[in-house]
Short mmCIF file of N, CA and C in Angstrom, two decimals:
data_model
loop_
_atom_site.label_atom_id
_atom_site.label_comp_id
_atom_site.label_asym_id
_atom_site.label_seq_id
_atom_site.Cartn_x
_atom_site.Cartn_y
_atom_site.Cartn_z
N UNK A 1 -17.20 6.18 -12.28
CA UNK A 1 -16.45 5.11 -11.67
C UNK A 1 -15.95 4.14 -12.74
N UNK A 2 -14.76 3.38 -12.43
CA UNK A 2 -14.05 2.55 -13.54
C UNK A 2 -14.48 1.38 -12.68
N UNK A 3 -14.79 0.96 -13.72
CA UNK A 3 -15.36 -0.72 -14.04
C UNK A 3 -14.09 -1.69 -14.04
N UNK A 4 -13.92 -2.98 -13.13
CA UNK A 4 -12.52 -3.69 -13.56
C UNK A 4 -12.93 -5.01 -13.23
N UNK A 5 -12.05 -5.82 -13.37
CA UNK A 5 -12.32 -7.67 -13.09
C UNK A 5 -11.18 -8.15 -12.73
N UNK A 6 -11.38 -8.74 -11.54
CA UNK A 6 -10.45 -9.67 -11.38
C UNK A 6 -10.23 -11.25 -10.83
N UNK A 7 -9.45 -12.03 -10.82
CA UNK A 7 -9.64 -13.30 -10.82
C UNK A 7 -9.11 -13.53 -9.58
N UNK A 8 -10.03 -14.77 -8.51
CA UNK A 8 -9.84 -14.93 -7.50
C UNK A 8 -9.66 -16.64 -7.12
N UNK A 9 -8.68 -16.91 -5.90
CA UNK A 9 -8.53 -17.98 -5.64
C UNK A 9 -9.91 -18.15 -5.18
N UNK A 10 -10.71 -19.84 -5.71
CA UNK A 10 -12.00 -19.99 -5.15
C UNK A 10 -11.87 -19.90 -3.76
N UNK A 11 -10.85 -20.34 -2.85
CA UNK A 11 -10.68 -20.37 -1.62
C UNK A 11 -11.41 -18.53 -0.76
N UNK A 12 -10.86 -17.30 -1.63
CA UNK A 12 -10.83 -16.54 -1.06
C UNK A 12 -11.92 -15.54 -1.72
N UNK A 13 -12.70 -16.20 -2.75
CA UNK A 13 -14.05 -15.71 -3.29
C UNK A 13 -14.95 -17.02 -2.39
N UNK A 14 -14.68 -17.56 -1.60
CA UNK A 14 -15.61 -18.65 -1.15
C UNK A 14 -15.75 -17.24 0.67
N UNK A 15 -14.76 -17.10 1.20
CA UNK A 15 -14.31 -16.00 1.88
C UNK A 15 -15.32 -14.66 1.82
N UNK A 16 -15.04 -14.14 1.00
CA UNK A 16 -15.92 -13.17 0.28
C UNK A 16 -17.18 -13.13 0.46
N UNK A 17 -18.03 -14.47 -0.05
CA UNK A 17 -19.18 -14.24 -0.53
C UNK A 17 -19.62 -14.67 1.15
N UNK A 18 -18.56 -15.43 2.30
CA UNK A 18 -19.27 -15.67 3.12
C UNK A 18 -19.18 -14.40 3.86
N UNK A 19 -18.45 -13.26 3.82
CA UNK A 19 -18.34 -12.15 4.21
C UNK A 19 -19.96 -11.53 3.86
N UNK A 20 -19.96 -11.60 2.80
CA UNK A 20 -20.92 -10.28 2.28
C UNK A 20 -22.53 -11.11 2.63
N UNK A 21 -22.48 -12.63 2.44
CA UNK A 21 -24.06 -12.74 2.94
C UNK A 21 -24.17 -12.87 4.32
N UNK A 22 -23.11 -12.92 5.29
CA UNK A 22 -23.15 -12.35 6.82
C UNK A 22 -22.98 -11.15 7.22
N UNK A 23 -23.02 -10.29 6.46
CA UNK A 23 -23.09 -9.08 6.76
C UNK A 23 -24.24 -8.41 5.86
N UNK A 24 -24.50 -8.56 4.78
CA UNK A 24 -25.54 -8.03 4.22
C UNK A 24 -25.51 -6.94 3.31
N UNK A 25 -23.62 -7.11 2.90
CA UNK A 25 -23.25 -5.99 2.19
C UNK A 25 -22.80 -6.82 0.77
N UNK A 26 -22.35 -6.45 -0.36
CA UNK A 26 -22.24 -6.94 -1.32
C UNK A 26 -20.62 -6.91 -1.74
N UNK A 27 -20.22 -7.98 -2.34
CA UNK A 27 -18.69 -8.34 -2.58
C UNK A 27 -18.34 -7.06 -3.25
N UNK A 28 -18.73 -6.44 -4.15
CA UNK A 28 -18.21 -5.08 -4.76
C UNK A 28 -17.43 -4.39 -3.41
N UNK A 29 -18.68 -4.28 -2.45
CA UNK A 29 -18.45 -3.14 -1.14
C UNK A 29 -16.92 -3.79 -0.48
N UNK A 30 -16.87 -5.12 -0.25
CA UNK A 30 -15.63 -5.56 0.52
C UNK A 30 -14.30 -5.00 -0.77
N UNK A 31 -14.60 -5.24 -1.48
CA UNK A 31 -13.88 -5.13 -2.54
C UNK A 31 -13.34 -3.62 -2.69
N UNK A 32 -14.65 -2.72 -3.19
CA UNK A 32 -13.75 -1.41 -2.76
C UNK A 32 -13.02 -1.15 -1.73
N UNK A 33 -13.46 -1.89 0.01
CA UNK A 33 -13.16 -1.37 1.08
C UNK A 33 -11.08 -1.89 1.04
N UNK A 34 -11.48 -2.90 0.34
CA UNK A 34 -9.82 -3.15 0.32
C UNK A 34 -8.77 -2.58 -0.59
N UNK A 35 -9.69 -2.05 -1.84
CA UNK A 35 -8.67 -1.71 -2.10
C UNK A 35 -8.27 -0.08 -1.80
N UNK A 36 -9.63 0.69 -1.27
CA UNK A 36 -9.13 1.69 -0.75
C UNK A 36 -8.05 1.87 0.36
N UNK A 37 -8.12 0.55 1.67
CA UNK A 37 -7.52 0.81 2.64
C UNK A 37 -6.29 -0.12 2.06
N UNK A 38 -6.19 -0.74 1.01
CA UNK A 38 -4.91 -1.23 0.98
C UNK A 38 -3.84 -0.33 -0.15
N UNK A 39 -4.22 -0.16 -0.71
CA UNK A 39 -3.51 1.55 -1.46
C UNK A 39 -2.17 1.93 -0.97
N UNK A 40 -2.61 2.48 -0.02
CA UNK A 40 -2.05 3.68 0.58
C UNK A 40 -0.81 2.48 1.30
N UNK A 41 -1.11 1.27 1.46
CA UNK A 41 0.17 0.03 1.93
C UNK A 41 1.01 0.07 1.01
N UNK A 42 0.54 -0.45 -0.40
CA UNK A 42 1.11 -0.79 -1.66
C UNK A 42 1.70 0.09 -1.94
N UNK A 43 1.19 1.76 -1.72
CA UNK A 43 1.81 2.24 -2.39
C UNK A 43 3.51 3.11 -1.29
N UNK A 44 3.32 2.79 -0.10
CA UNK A 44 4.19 3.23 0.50
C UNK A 44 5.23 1.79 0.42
N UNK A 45 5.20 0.31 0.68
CA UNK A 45 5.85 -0.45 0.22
C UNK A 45 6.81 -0.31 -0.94
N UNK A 46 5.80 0.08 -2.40
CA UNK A 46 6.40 -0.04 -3.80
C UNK A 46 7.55 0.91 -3.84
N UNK A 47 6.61 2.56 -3.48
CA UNK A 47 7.32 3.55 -3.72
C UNK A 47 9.05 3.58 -2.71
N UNK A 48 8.79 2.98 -1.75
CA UNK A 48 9.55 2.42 -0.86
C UNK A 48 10.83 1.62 -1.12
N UNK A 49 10.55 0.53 -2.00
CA UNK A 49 11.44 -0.18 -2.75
C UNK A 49 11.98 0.31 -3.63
N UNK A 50 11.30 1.15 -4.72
CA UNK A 50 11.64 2.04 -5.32
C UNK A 50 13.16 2.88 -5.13
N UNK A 51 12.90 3.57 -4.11
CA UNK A 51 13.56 4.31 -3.67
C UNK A 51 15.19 3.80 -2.96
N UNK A 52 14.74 2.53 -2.09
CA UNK A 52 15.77 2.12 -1.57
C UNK A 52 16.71 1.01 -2.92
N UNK A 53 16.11 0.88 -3.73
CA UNK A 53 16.94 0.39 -5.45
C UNK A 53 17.58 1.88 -5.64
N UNK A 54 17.09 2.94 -5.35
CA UNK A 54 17.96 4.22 -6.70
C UNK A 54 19.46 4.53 -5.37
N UNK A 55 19.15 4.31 -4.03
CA UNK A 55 20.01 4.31 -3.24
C UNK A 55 21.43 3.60 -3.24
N UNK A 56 20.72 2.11 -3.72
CA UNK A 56 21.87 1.24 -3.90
C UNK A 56 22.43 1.35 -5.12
N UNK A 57 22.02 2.14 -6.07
CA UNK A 57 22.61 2.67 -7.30
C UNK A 57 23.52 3.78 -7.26
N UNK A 58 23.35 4.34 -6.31
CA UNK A 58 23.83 5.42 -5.95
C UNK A 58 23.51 7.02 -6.54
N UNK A 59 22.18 6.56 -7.03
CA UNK A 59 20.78 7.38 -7.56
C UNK A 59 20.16 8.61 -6.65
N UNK A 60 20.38 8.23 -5.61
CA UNK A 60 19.57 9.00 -4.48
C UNK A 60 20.71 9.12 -3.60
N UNK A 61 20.46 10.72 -3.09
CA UNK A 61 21.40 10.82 -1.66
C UNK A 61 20.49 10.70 -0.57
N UNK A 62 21.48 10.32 0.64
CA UNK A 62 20.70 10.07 2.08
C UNK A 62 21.47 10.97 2.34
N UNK A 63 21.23 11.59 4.38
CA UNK A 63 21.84 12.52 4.95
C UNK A 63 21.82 11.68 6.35
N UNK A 64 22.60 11.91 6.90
CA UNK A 64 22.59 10.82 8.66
C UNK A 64 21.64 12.32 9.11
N UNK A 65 20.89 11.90 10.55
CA UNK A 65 20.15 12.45 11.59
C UNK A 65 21.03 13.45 11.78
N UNK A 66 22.53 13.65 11.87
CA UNK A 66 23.63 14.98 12.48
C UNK A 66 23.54 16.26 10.95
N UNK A 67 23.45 15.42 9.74
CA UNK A 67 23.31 16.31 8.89
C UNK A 67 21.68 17.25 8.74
N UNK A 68 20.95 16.53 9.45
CA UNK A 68 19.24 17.19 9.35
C UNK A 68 19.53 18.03 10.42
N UNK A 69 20.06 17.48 11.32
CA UNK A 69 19.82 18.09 12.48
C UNK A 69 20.50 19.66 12.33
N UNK A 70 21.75 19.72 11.96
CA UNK A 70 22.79 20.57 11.36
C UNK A 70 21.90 21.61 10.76
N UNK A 71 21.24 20.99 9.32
CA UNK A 71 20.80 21.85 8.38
C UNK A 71 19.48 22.41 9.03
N UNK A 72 18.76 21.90 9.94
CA UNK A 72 17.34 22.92 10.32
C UNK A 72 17.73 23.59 11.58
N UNK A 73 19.26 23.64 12.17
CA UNK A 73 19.28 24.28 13.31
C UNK A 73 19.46 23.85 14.48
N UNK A 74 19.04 22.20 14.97
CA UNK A 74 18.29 21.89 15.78
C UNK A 74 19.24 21.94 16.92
N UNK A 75 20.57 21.83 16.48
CA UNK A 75 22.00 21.25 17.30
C UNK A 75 22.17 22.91 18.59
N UNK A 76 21.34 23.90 18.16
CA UNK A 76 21.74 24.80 18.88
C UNK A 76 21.06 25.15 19.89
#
């Protein structure tokens, strides 16, 4: 496992620690739990933005719903 640090508003390490001594679990645990379930946000957001920048570049092609539909058949 990778070891990391990070710096927190006291407001939301005050949060935290009241999390983990009412529950009985330890700030690490909230800590992994977020950033596992927040991941998969960030990374559909980023990759997301990403994507809709190479569009407006004219980087990436789109297809309208009549062209999918067209190309897998569906229209018949």
């Amino acid at each position: 496992m990778m070891a990391t640090s990070i710096r927190l508003d006291p407001a939301i390490e005050q949060r935290l620690d009241h999390l983990a001594s009412a529950t009985g679990r330890t700030k690490a645990y909230y800590l992994r739990e977020l950033v596992i379930n927040g991941l998969e946000d960030l990374e559909d957001f980023y990759l997301a933005d990403a994507t809709m920048e190479r569009i407006r570049k004219g980087e990436e092609s789109t297809f309208s719903s009549t062209e999918v539909r067209g190309d897998l058949g569906l229209d018949h």
